Amino acid sequence: MTLPDSGPEEYRQPAQERVSQRPAGALQPHTAGVVRNGCPAPSQEGSGGGCLSSLQRIQPQATSPDTWDLKHLVVDEDHELIYCYVPKVACTNWKRVMMVLTGRGKYSDPMEIPSNEAHVPSNLKTLNQYSIAEINHRLKNYLKFLFVREPFERLVSAYRNKFTLKYNSSFHKRFGTRIVRRYRKNATQDALLSGADVKFKEFAEYLVDPATQRDGPLNEHWQTVYQLCHPCHIHYDLVGKYETLEEDANYLLRLVGVGDSLRFPSYAKSTRTTDVMTAQFFSNISSQQQAQLYQLYKLDFLMFNYSTPSYLRLD
């Protein structure tokens, strides 16, 4: 793979050669086998066999991109990049960075871009907007990357953001009212109407309920990375981790040839969901729910080399 001729010579090397030059501790190449080893066998993929329980059977996926959901893959034509964004894994800042990269001088500082503007769909081009031939060309030739996070930390982060903050009334109405109606006995009329006080136990019950699976794909904020980014179909060149976000992100920007002019925004949120906080939330749900949630997110644990949490009760 080559990058645009306008870049330095070292950034026009084939993708795998550039990836092999990463410093210790930087992003992990997809080719290390970690992701592939976590994928279901081809005959089982999408059918619930192998790594998946019957609880969370997924819709069969075709092996050609025309039927994949590619709306999470952001394309940067100038630098020949494809970024799969995963909500609750610094995707707002990554979208800001992609807007700088694709803005052709319109933006220079990612943090000058309001967070709500970063999420306007028309501000970034996604892979599903191309023809099949164009999609295949980009998947074959562009540098593809994504960032992942410990699955349960990401899940708790999504719960805290969407169900415990007053300003997220749209999520309260859309999902909270449904969750309260289904899983809370003797719910008050106010709770049924507002959906603003969903408990984590109720959220967990909603996620593992087979009825939820039948309703259609999960919301992107708690959907698995496996379903959002299709790592068993798409060969990602680099997989960064939220746990080493700035180091990995800035390495990638240097790899692309923009490291001198663009830095990934520093991330020092005091409200960040931690492993300790995640363990506290999981202590409030039953061992059965814990086991069911682990089955739901098991592929994300396996594919991205995350250990089973020590606090998890799987008996």
PDB file of C-alpha atoms in Angstrom:
ATOM      1  CA  MET A   1       0.000   0.000   0.000  1.00  0.00           C
ATOM      2  CA  THR A   2       1.191   3.526  -0.692  1.00  0.00           C
ATOM      3  CA  LEU A   3       0.232   6.856   0.789  1.00  0.00           C
ATOM      4  CA  PRO A   4      -0.174  10.064  -1.257  1.00  0.00           C
ATOM      5  CA  ASP A   5       2.903  11.172  -3.203  1.00  0.00           C
ATOM      6  CA  SER A   6       2.852  14.504  -1.384  1.00  0.00           C
ATOM      7  CA  GLY A   7       4.003  12.867   1.845  1.00  0.00           C
ATOM      8  CA  PRO A   8       7.577  12.082   2.925  1.00  0.00           C
ATOM      9  CA  GLU A   9       9.175   9.022   1.342  1.00  0.00           C
ATOM     10  CA  GLU A  10       9.033   7.019   4.595  1.00  0.00           C
ATOM     11  CA  TYR A  11       5.245   7.409   4.698  1.00  0.00           C
ATOM     12  CA  ARG A  12       4.804   6.032   1.188  1.00  0.00           C
ATOM     13  CA  GLN A  13       6.039   2.567   2.134  1.00  0.00           C
ATOM     14  CA  PRO A  14       3.633  -0.376   2.033  1.00  0.00           C
ATOM     15  CA  ALA A  15       1.405  -0.465   5.110  1.00  0.00           C
ATOM     16  CA  GLN A  16       2.923  -3.580   6.636  1.00  0.00           C
ATOM     17  CA  GLU A  17       6.465  -2.213   6.287  1.00  0.00           C
ATOM     18  CA  ARG A  18       5.470   0.980   8.058  1.00  0.00           C
ATOM     19  CA  VAL A  19       3.641  -0.953  10.767  1.00  0.00           C
ATOM     20  CA  SER A  20       6.685  -3.143  11.383  1.00  0.00           C
ATOM     21  CA  GLN A  21       8.693  -0.037  12.287  1.00  0.00           C
ATOM     22  CA  ARG A  22       6.465   0.850  15.251  1.00  0.00           C
ATOM     23  CA  PRO A  23       8.256   1.545  18.568  1.00  0.00           C
ATOM     24  CA  ALA A  24       7.780  -0.792  21.504  1.00  0.00           C
ATOM     25  CA  GLY A  25       4.479  -0.199  23.240  1.00  0.00           C
ATOM     26  CA  ALA A  26       2.816   1.423  20.230  1.00  0.00           C
ATOM     27  CA  LEU A  27      -0.214   0.142  18.335  1.00  0.00           C
ATOM     28  CA  GLN A  28      -0.476  -3.555  17.696  1.00  0.00           C
ATOM     29  CA  PRO A  29      -0.610  -4.753  14.099  1.00  0.00           C
ATOM     30  CA  HIS A  30      -3.660  -6.773  13.124  1.00  0.00           C
ATOM     31  CA  THR A  31      -1.270  -9.268  11.555  1.00  0.00           C
ATOM     32  CA  ALA A  32      -0.060 -10.352  14.989  1.00  0.00           C
ATOM     33  CA  GLY A  33      -2.930 -12.824  14.847  1.00  0.00           C
ATOM     34  CA  VAL A  34      -4.689 -11.718  18.016  1.00  0.00           C
ATOM     35  CA  VAL A  35      -7.776 -10.507  16.184  1.00  0.00           C
ATOM     36  CA  ARG A  36      -7.939 -13.381  13.725  1.00  0.00           C
ATOM     37  CA  ASN A  37      -7.573 -15.964  16.469  1.00  0.00           C
ATOM     38  CA  GLY A  38     -10.673 -14.557  18.159  1.00  0.00           C
ATOM     39  CA  CYS A  39     -12.870 -14.836  15.070  1.00  0.00           C
ATOM     40  CA  PRO A  40     -15.423 -17.626  14.733  1.00  0.00           C
ATOM     41  CA  ALA A  41     -14.708 -20.287  12.132  1.00  0.00           C
ATOM     42  CA  PRO A  42     -16.040 -19.286   8.689  1.00  0.00           C
ATOM     43  CA  SER A  43     -18.823 -21.866   8.870  1.00  0.00           C
ATOM     44  CA  GLN A  44     -19.874 -20.543  12.270  1.00  0.00           C
ATOM     45  CA  GLU A  45     -19.424 -16.832  11.800  1.00  0.00           C
ATOM     46  CA  GLY A  46     -22.667 -14.987  12.319  1.00  0.00           C
ATOM     47  CA  SER A  47     -24.543 -18.126  13.360  1.00  0.00           C
ATOM     48  CA  GLY A  48     -23.885 -18.215  17.082  1.00  0.00           C
ATOM     49  CA  GLY A  49     -21.599 -21.253  16.896  1.00  0.00           C
ATOM     50  CA  GLY A  50     -18.180 -21.524  18.469  1.00  0.00           C
ATOM     51  CA  CYS A  51     -17.595 -18.437  20.604  1.00  0.00           C
ATOM     52  CA  LEU A  52     -21.201 -17.242  20.671  1.00  0.00           C
ATOM     53  CA  SER A  53     -24.006 -18.441  22.901  1.00  0.00           C
ATOM     54  CA  SER A  54     -27.543 -18.814  21.596  1.00  0.00           C
ATOM     55  CA  LEU A  55     -28.376 -15.765  23.698  1.00  0.00           C
ATOM     56  CA  GLN A  56     -26.556 -13.404  21.369  1.00  0.00           C
ATOM     57  CA  ARG A  57     -26.779 -14.902  17.926  1.00  0.00           C
ATOM     58  CA  ILE A  58     -25.960 -12.288  15.341  1.00  0.00           C
ATOM     59  CA  GLN A  59     -27.341 -11.756  11.888  1.00  0.00           C
ATOM     60  CA  PRO A  60     -25.422 -13.673   9.201  1.00  0.00           C
ATOM     61  CA  GLN A  61     -22.865 -11.497   7.462  1.00  0.00           C
ATOM     62  CA  ALA A  62     -22.097 -11.814   3.782  1.00  0.00           C
ATOM     63  CA  THR A  63     -18.480 -12.004   2.729  1.00  0.00           C
ATOM     64  CA  SER A  64     -18.823  -9.110   0.276  1.00  0.00           C
ATOM     65  CA  PRO A  65     -18.972  -5.512   1.519  1.00  0.00           C
ATOM     66  CA  ASP A  66     -22.252  -4.637  -0.204  1.00  0.00           C
ATOM     67  CA  THR A  67     -24.268  -5.996   2.730  1.00  0.00           C
ATOM     68  CA  TRP A  68     -21.991  -4.913   5.572  1.00  0.00           C
ATOM     69  CA  ASP A  69     -22.846  -1.918   7.682  1.00  0.00           C
ATOM     70  CA  LEU A  70     -19.930   0.356   6.814  1.00  0.00           C
ATOM     71  CA  LYS A  71     -21.207   3.628   8.260  1.00  0.00           C
ATOM     72  CA  HIS A  72     -18.649   3.551  11.089  1.00  0.00           C
ATOM     73  CA  LEU A  73     -15.665   3.515   8.716  1.00  0.00           C
ATOM     74  CA  VAL A  74     -14.514   7.093   8.135  1.00  0.00           C
ATOM     75  CA  VAL A  75     -12.455   7.720   4.992  1.00  0.00           C
ATOM     76  CA  ASP A  76      -9.651  10.262   4.586  1.00  0.00           C
ATOM     77  CA  GLU A  77      -8.822  10.430   0.884  1.00  0.00           C
ATOM     78  CA  ASP A  78      -5.918  12.863   1.266  1.00  0.00           C
ATOM     79  CA  HIS A  79      -3.918  10.502   3.493  1.00  0.00           C
ATOM     80  CA  GLU A  80      -5.511   7.213   2.341  1.00  0.00           C
ATOM     81  CA  LEU A  81      -6.807   6.325   5.786  1.00  0.00           C
ATOM     82  CA  ILE A  82      -9.841   4.418   7.015  1.00  0.00           C
ATOM     83  CA  TYR A  83     -10.780   4.806  10.680  1.00  0.00           C
ATOM     84  CA  CYS A  84     -13.527   2.725  12.273  1.00  0.00           C
ATOM     85  CA  TYR A  85     -14.974   4.771  15.099  1.00  0.00           C
ATOM     86  CA  VAL A  86     -16.192   3.034  18.244  1.00  0.00           C
ATOM     87  CA  PRO A  87     -18.362   5.117  20.601  1.00  0.00           C
ATOM     88  CA  LYS A  88     -16.889   5.525  24.097  1.00  0.00           C
ATOM     89  CA  VAL A  89     -13.357   4.978  22.777  1.00  0.00           C
ATOM     90  CA  ALA A  90     -12.315   8.613  22.265  1.00  0.00           C
ATOM     91  CA  CYS A  91     -14.301   8.735  19.039  1.00  0.00           C
ATOM     92  CA  THR A  92     -15.212  12.419  19.447  1.00  0.00           C
ATOM     93  CA  ASN A  93     -11.552  13.420  19.476  1.00  0.00           C
ATOM     94  CA  TRP A  94     -10.722  11.017  16.671  1.00  0.00           C
ATOM     95  CA  LYS A  95     -13.516  12.511  14.561  1.00  0.00           C
ATOM     96  CA  ARG A  96     -12.092  15.954  15.310  1.00  0.00           C
ATOM     97  CA  VAL A  97      -8.675  14.766  14.141  1.00  0.00           C
ATOM     98  CA  MET A  98     -10.181  13.265  10.990  1.00  0.00           C
ATOM     99  CA  MET A  99     -11.931  16.578  10.293  1.00  0.00           C
ATOM    100  CA  VAL A 100      -8.556  18.317  10.519  1.00  0.00           C
ATOM    101  CA  LEU A 101      -6.984  15.729   8.207  1.00  0.00           C
ATOM    102  CA  THR A 102      -9.785  15.943   5.641  1.00  0.00           C
ATOM    103  CA  GLY A 103     -10.501  19.670   5.991  1.00  0.00           C
ATOM    104  CA  ARG A 104      -7.746  20.840   3.610  1.00  0.00           C
ATOM    105  CA  GLY A 105      -6.809  23.771   5.801  1.00  0.00           C
ATOM    106  CA  LYS A 106     -10.261  24.559   7.180  1.00  0.00           C
ATOM    107  CA  TYR A 107      -9.218  23.351  10.639  1.00  0.00           C
ATOM    108  CA  SER A 108      -5.833  23.220  12.345  1.00  0.00           C
ATOM    109  CA  ASP A 109      -6.637  22.510  16.005  1.00  0.00           C
ATOM    110  CA  PRO A 110      -8.959  19.562  16.748  1.00  0.00           C
ATOM    111  CA  MET A 111     -10.140  21.129  20.003  1.00  0.00           C
ATOM    112  CA  GLU A 112     -11.478  24.173  18.158  1.00  0.00           C
ATOM    113  CA  ILE A 113     -14.132  21.891  16.677  1.00  0.00           C
ATOM    114  CA  PRO A 114     -17.240  21.685  18.931  1.00  0.00           C
ATOM    115  CA  SER A 115     -18.053  18.140  19.993  1.00  0.00           C
ATOM    116  CA  ASN A 116     -21.527  18.286  18.465  1.00  0.00           C
ATOM    117  CA  GLU A 117     -20.041  19.361  15.119  1.00  0.00           C
ATOM    118  CA  ALA A 118     -17.694  16.371  15.175  1.00  0.00           C
ATOM    119  CA  HIS A 119     -20.738  14.087  15.177  1.00  0.00           C
ATOM    120  CA  VAL A 120     -22.540  15.719  12.245  1.00  0.00           C
ATOM    121  CA  PRO A 121     -22.614  12.893   9.648  1.00  0.00           C
ATOM    122  CA  SER A 122     -22.056  15.176   6.655  1.00  0.00           C
ATOM    123  CA  ASN A 123     -18.744  16.466   8.048  1.00  0.00           C
ATOM    124  CA  LEU A 124     -16.958  13.185   7.357  1.00  0.00           C
ATOM    125  CA  LYS A 125     -17.231  10.717   4.502  1.00  0.00           C
ATOM    126  CA  THR A 126     -17.910   7.092   5.382  1.00  0.00           C
ATOM    127  CA  LEU A 127     -17.192   3.955   3.394  1.00  0.00           C
ATOM    128  CA  ASN A 128     -20.857   3.128   2.784  1.00  0.00           C
ATOM    129  CA  GLN A 129     -21.067   6.193   0.510  1.00  0.00           C
ATOM    130  CA  TYR A 130     -18.865   4.545  -2.145  1.00  0.00           C
ATOM    131  CA  SER A 131     -19.616   2.018  -4.869  1.00  0.00           C
ATOM    132  CA  ILE A 132     -18.692  -1.624  -4.319  1.00  0.00           C
ATOM    133  CA  ALA A 133     -15.633  -1.301  -6.559  1.00  0.00           C
ATOM    134  CA  GLU A 134     -14.518   1.844  -4.729  1.00  0.00           C
ATOM    135  CA  ILE A 135     -15.047   0.162  -1.360  1.00  0.00           C
ATOM    136  CA  ASN A 136     -12.952  -2.836  -2.369  1.00  0.00           C
ATOM    137  CA  HIS A 137     -10.170  -0.599  -3.677  1.00  0.00           C
ATOM    138  CA  ARG A 138      -9.990   1.351  -0.418  1.00  0.00           C
ATOM    139  CA  LEU A 139     -10.172  -1.724   1.786  1.00  0.00           C
ATOM    140  CA  LYS A 140      -7.286  -3.206  -0.186  1.00  0.00           C
ATOM    141  CA  ASN A 141      -5.072  -0.130  -0.408  1.00  0.00           C
ATOM    142  CA  TYR A 142      -5.773   2.290   2.439  1.00  0.00           C
ATOM    143  CA  LEU A 143      -4.305   2.121   5.939  1.00  0.00           C
ATOM    144  CA  LYS A 144      -7.107   0.873   8.173  1.00  0.00           C
ATOM    145  CA  PHE A 145      -7.161   1.371  11.942  1.00  0.00           C
ATOM    146  CA  LEU A 146      -9.428   1.367  14.960  1.00  0.00           C
ATOM    147  CA  PHE A 147      -9.161   1.962  18.692  1.00  0.00           C
ATOM    148  CA  VAL A 148     -10.598  -0.411  21.279  1.00  0.00           C
ATOM    149  CA  ARG A 149     -11.240  -0.386  25.015  1.00  0.00           C
ATOM    150  CA  GLU A 150     -11.729  -2.952  27.763  1.00  0.00           C
ATOM    151  CA  PRO A 151     -15.270  -4.099  26.881  1.00  0.00           C
ATOM    152  CA  PHE A 152     -16.881  -3.740  30.300  1.00  0.00           C
ATOM    153  CA  GLU A 153     -15.294  -0.346  30.969  1.00  0.00           C
ATOM    154  CA  ARG A 154     -16.714   0.795  27.649  1.00  0.00           C
ATOM    155  CA  LEU A 155     -20.116  -0.635  28.587  1.00  0.00           C
ATOM    156  CA  VAL A 156     -20.211   1.081  31.981  1.00  0.00           C
ATOM    157  CA  SER A 157     -19.007   4.310  30.386  1.00  0.00           C
ATOM    158  CA  ALA A 158     -21.912   4.134  27.937  1.00  0.00           C
ATOM    159  CA  TYR A 159     -24.391   3.473  30.752  1.00  0.00           C
ATOM    160  CA  ARG A 160     -23.099   6.371  32.852  1.00  0.00           C
ATOM    161  CA  ASN A 161     -23.135   8.773  29.926  1.00  0.00           C
ATOM    162  CA  LYS A 162     -26.500   7.850  28.450  1.00  0.00           C
ATOM    163  CA  PHE A 163     -28.570   7.006  31.528  1.00  0.00           C
ATOM    164  CA  THR A 164     -27.218   8.986  34.495  1.00  0.00           C
ATOM    165  CA  LEU A 165     -26.806  12.454  32.947  1.00  0.00           C
ATOM    166  CA  LYS A 166     -29.853  14.719  32.747  1.00  0.00           C
ATOM    167  CA  TYR A 167     -28.982  16.207  29.369  1.00  0.00           C
ATOM    168  CA  ASN A 168     -29.302  12.849  27.587  1.00  0.00           C
ATOM    169  CA  SER A 169     -33.096  12.991  27.622  1.00  0.00           C
ATOM    170  CA  SER A 170     -33.287  11.559  24.098  1.00  0.00           C
ATOM    171  CA  PHE A 171     -31.712   8.302  25.326  1.00  0.00           C
ATOM    172  CA  HIS A 172     -33.961   8.325  28.385  1.00  0.00           C
ATOM    173  CA  LYS A 173     -37.020   8.568  26.153  1.00  0.00           C
ATOM    174  CA  ARG A 174     -35.839   6.169  23.473  1.00  0.00           C
ATOM    175  CA  PHE A 175     -34.318   3.433  25.630  1.00  0.00           C
ATOM    176  CA  GLY A 176     -34.949   4.300  29.280  1.00  0.00           C
ATOM    177  CA  THR A 177     -38.732   4.203  29.072  1.00  0.00           C
ATOM    178  CA  ARG A 178     -38.587   0.826  27.321  1.00  0.00           C
ATOM    179  CA  ILE A 179     -36.191  -0.590  29.930  1.00  0.00           C
ATOM    180  CA  VAL A 180     -38.253   0.654  32.881  1.00  0.00           C
ATOM    181  CA  ARG A 181     -41.454  -0.692  31.327  1.00  0.00           C
ATOM    182  CA  ARG A 182     -39.971  -4.141  30.736  1.00  0.00           C
ATOM    183  CA  TYR A 183     -37.862  -4.746  33.811  1.00  0.00           C
ATOM    184  CA  ARG A 184     -39.079  -2.632  36.744  1.00  0.00           C
ATOM    185  CA  LYS A 185     -41.862  -3.912  38.914  1.00  0.00           C
ATOM    186  CA  ASN A 186     -44.269  -1.299  40.259  1.00  0.00           C
ATOM    187  CA  ALA A 187     -42.605   1.497  38.286  1.00  0.00           C
ATOM    188  CA  THR A 188     -43.945   4.976  38.985  1.00  0.00           C
ATOM    189  CA  GLN A 189     -45.780   6.873  36.283  1.00  0.00           C
ATOM    190  CA  ASP A 190     -42.984   9.443  36.228  1.00  0.00           C
ATOM    191  CA  ALA A 191     -40.349   6.742  35.640  1.00  0.00           C
ATOM    192  CA  LEU A 192     -42.441   5.190  32.882  1.00  0.00           C
ATOM    193  CA  LEU A 193     -42.779   8.542  31.138  1.00  0.00           C
ATOM    194  CA  SER A 194     -39.248   9.891  31.578  1.00  0.00           C
ATOM    195  CA  GLY A 195     -37.013   6.788  31.682  1.00  0.00           C
ATOM    196  CA  ALA A 196     -34.469   8.987  33.430  1.00  0.00           C
ATOM    197  CA  ASP A 197     -33.436   6.742  36.311  1.00  0.00           C
ATOM    198  CA  VAL A 198     -32.505   3.414  34.707  1.00  0.00           C
ATOM    199  CA  LYS A 199     -30.472   1.249  37.094  1.00  0.00           C
ATOM    200  CA  PHE A 200     -27.404  -0.613  35.818  1.00  0.00           C
ATOM    201  CA  LYS A 201     -29.060  -3.897  36.794  1.00  0.00           C
ATOM    202  CA  GLU A 202     -32.014  -3.030  34.551  1.00  0.00           C
ATOM    203  CA  PHE A 203     -29.685  -2.010  31.732  1.00  0.00           C
ATOM    204  CA  ALA A 204     -27.856  -5.349  32.040  1.00  0.00           C
ATOM    205  CA  GLU A 205     -31.156  -7.218  31.994  1.00  0.00           C
ATOM    206  CA  TYR A 206     -32.142  -5.358  28.837  1.00  0.00           C
ATOM    207  CA  LEU A 207     -28.860  -6.232  27.100  1.00  0.00           C
ATOM    208  CA  VAL A 208     -29.017  -9.971  27.787  1.00  0.00           C
ATOM    209  CA  ASP A 209     -32.732 -10.355  27.080  1.00  0.00           C
ATOM    210  CA  PRO A 210     -33.247 -12.410  23.879  1.00  0.00           C
ATOM    211  CA  ALA A 211     -36.109 -10.025  23.064  1.00  0.00           C
ATOM    212  CA  THR A 212     -33.572  -7.212  22.752  1.00  0.00           C
ATOM    213  CA  GLN A 213     -31.595  -9.258  20.256  1.00  0.00           C
ATOM    214  CA  ARG A 214     -34.758  -9.841  18.242  1.00  0.00           C
ATOM    215  CA  ASP A 215     -35.532  -6.109  18.200  1.00  0.00           C
ATOM    216  CA  GLY A 216     -32.538  -5.510  15.926  1.00  0.00           C
ATOM    217  CA  PRO A 217     -28.924  -4.361  16.269  1.00  0.00           C
ATOM    218  CA  LEU A 218     -27.870  -2.847  19.575  1.00  0.00           C
ATOM    219  CA  ASN A 219     -27.312   0.889  19.768  1.00  0.00           C
ATOM    220  CA  GLU A 220     -23.806   1.822  18.666  1.00  0.00           C
ATOM    221  CA  HIS A 221     -22.819   2.983  22.161  1.00  0.00           C
ATOM    222  CA  TRP A 222     -23.103  -0.560  23.546  1.00  0.00           C
ATOM    223  CA  GLN A 223     -22.828  -2.596  20.366  1.00  0.00           C
ATOM    224  CA  THR A 224     -19.768  -4.850  20.189  1.00  0.00           C
ATOM    225  CA  VAL A 225     -16.695  -3.752  18.255  1.00  0.00           C
ATOM    226  CA  TYR A 226     -17.046  -7.042  16.400  1.00  0.00           C
ATOM    227  CA  GLN A 227     -20.353  -5.844  14.950  1.00  0.00           C
ATOM    228  CA  LEU A 228     -19.405  -2.192  14.440  1.00  0.00           C
ATOM    229  CA  CYS A 229     -16.071  -2.647  12.671  1.00  0.00           C
ATOM    230  CA  HIS A 230     -16.189  -6.192  11.220  1.00  0.00           C
ATOM    231  CA  PRO A 231     -12.611  -7.147  12.212  1.00  0.00           C
ATOM    232  CA  CYS A 232     -13.143 -10.712  11.009  1.00  0.00           C
ATOM    233  CA  HIS A 233     -13.914  -9.428   7.505  1.00  0.00           C
ATOM    234  CA  ILE A 234     -11.742  -6.315   7.326  1.00  0.00           C
ATOM    235  CA  HIS A 235      -7.994  -6.584   7.749  1.00  0.00           C
ATOM    236  CA  TYR A 236      -7.102  -3.670  10.030  1.00  0.00           C
ATOM    237  CA  ASP A 237      -3.470  -2.669   9.791  1.00  0.00           C
ATOM    238  CA  LEU A 238      -3.332  -1.163  13.280  1.00  0.00           C
ATOM    239  CA  VAL A 239      -5.376  -1.557  16.444  1.00  0.00           C
ATOM    240  CA  GLY A 240      -4.834   1.069  19.133  1.00  0.00           C
ATOM    241  CA  LYS A 241      -5.907   0.821  22.753  1.00  0.00           C
ATOM    242  CA  TYR A 242      -7.760   3.343  24.886  1.00  0.00           C
ATOM    243  CA  GLU A 243      -5.437   2.401  27.724  1.00  0.00           C
ATOM    244  CA  THR A 244      -2.473   3.839  25.770  1.00  0.00           C
ATOM    245  CA  LEU A 245      -4.529   6.304  23.757  1.00  0.00           C
ATOM    246  CA  GLU A 246      -2.245   9.307  23.353  1.00  0.00           C
ATOM    247  CA  GLU A 247       0.892   7.254  22.709  1.00  0.00           C
ATOM    248  CA  ASP A 248      -0.846   5.109  20.111  1.00  0.00           C
ATOM    249  CA  ALA A 249      -2.703   7.992  18.469  1.00  0.00           C
ATOM    250  CA  ASN A 250       0.355  10.203  18.105  1.00  0.00           C
ATOM    251  CA  TYR A 251       2.391   7.295  16.758  1.00  0.00           C
ATOM    252  CA  LEU A 252      -0.239   6.792  14.074  1.00  0.00           C
ATOM    253  CA  LEU A 253      -0.213  10.499  13.189  1.00  0.00           C
ATOM    254  CA  ARG A 254       3.562  10.342  12.816  1.00  0.00           C
ATOM    255  CA  LEU A 255       3.168   7.259  10.652  1.00  0.00           C
ATOM    256  CA  VAL A 256       0.849   9.170   8.336  1.00  0.00           C
ATOM    257  CA  GLY A 257       3.305  12.053   8.119  1.00  0.00           C
ATOM    258  CA  VAL A 258       1.418  14.732  10.051  1.00  0.00           C
ATOM    259  CA  GLY A 259       2.944  14.244  13.494  1.00  0.00           C
ATOM    260  CA  ASP A 260       4.877  17.524  13.374  1.00  0.00           C
ATOM    261  CA  SER A 261       1.779  19.628  12.754  1.00  0.00           C
ATOM    262  CA  LEU A 262      -0.972  17.656  14.488  1.00  0.00           C
ATOM    263  CA  ARG A 263      -1.155  16.126  17.955  1.00  0.00           C
ATOM    264  CA  PHE A 264      -3.954  14.038  19.377  1.00  0.00           C
ATOM    265  CA  PRO A 265      -5.849  16.004  22.070  1.00  0.00           C
ATOM    266  CA  SER A 266      -4.680  15.315  25.616  1.00  0.00           C
ATOM    267  CA  TYR A 267      -7.144  13.250  27.597  1.00  0.00           C
ATOM    268  CA  ALA A 268      -7.343  13.822  31.345  1.00  0.00           C
ATOM    269  CA  LYS A 269     -11.017  13.510  32.222  1.00  0.00           C
ATOM    270  CA  SER A 270     -11.567  13.231  35.966  1.00  0.00           C
ATOM    271  CA  THR A 271     -14.935  11.574  35.296  1.00  0.00           C
ATOM    272  CA  ARG A 272     -13.425   8.776  33.191  1.00  0.00           C
ATOM    273  CA  THR A 273     -14.790   5.294  33.861  1.00  0.00           C
ATOM    274  CA  THR A 274     -12.062   3.189  35.507  1.00  0.00           C
ATOM    275  CA  ASP A 275     -11.638  -0.520  36.179  1.00  0.00           C
ATOM    276  CA  VAL A 276     -12.398   0.053  39.869  1.00  0.00           C
ATOM    277  CA  MET A 277     -15.606   1.874  38.994  1.00  0.00           C
ATOM    278  CA  THR A 278     -16.566  -0.875  36.549  1.00  0.00           C
ATOM    279  CA  ALA A 279     -16.070  -3.531  39.225  1.00  0.00           C
ATOM    280  CA  GLN A 280     -18.388  -1.588  41.535  1.00  0.00           C
ATOM    281  CA  PHE A 281     -21.152  -1.511  38.933  1.00  0.00           C
ATOM    282  CA  PHE A 282     -20.775  -5.227  38.245  1.00  0.00           C
ATOM    283  CA  SER A 283     -20.999  -6.020  41.963  1.00  0.00           C
ATOM    284  CA  ASN A 284     -24.618  -4.853  41.778  1.00  0.00           C
ATOM    285  CA  ILE A 285     -25.721  -7.481  39.268  1.00  0.00           C
ATOM    286  CA  SER A 286     -26.103 -11.229  39.666  1.00  0.00           C
ATOM    287  CA  SER A 287     -23.474 -13.773  38.684  1.00  0.00           C
ATOM    288  CA  GLN A 288     -25.887 -14.993  36.007  1.00  0.00           C
ATOM    289  CA  GLN A 289     -26.108 -11.522  34.472  1.00  0.00           C
ATOM    290  CA  GLN A 290     -22.335 -11.183  34.666  1.00  0.00           C
ATOM    291  CA  ALA A 291     -21.898 -14.467  32.804  1.00  0.00           C
ATOM    292  CA  GLN A 292     -24.466 -13.460  30.183  1.00  0.00           C
ATOM    293  CA  LEU A 293     -22.792 -10.105  29.614  1.00  0.00           C
ATOM    294  CA  TYR A 294     -19.438 -11.820  29.267  1.00  0.00           C
ATOM    295  CA  GLN A 295     -20.905 -14.085  26.585  1.00  0.00           C
ATOM    296  CA  LEU A 296     -22.334 -11.051  24.806  1.00  0.00           C
ATOM    297  CA  TYR A 297     -18.954  -9.276  24.690  1.00  0.00           C
ATOM    298  CA  LYS A 298     -16.742 -12.359  24.632  1.00  0.00           C
ATOM    299  CA  LEU A 299     -15.493 -11.850  21.085  1.00  0.00           C
ATOM    300  CA  ASP A 300     -14.334  -8.337  21.933  1.00  0.00           C
ATOM    301  CA  PHE A 301     -12.370  -9.711  24.888  1.00  0.00           C
ATOM    302  CA  LEU A 302     -10.799 -12.456  22.780  1.00  0.00           C
ATOM    303  CA  MET A 303     -10.073 -10.550  19.584  1.00  0.00           C
ATOM    304  CA  PHE A 304      -8.399  -7.608  21.286  1.00  0.00           C
ATOM    305  CA  ASN A 305      -6.498  -9.533  23.943  1.00  0.00           C
ATOM    306  CA  TYR A 306      -8.364  -8.357  27.044  1.00  0.00           C
ATOM    307  CA  SER A 307      -8.250 -10.658  30.052  1.00  0.00           C
ATOM    308  CA  THR A 308     -11.380 -11.849  31.804  1.00  0.00           C
ATOM    309  CA  PRO A 309     -11.902  -9.348  34.672  1.00  0.00           C
ATOM    310  CA  SER A 310     -10.868 -10.675  38.077  1.00  0.00           C
ATOM    311  CA  TYR A 311     -14.067  -9.356  39.673  1.00  0.00           C
ATOM    312  CA  LEU A 312     -16.285 -11.375  37.352  1.00  0.00           C
ATOM    313  CA  ARG A 313     -18.353 -14.156  38.931  1.00  0.00           C
ATOM    314  CA  LEU A 314     -18.912 -16.827  36.305  1.00  0.00           C
ATOM    315  CA  ASP A 315     -20.055 -19.653  38.579  1.00  0.00           C
TER     316      ASP A 315
END
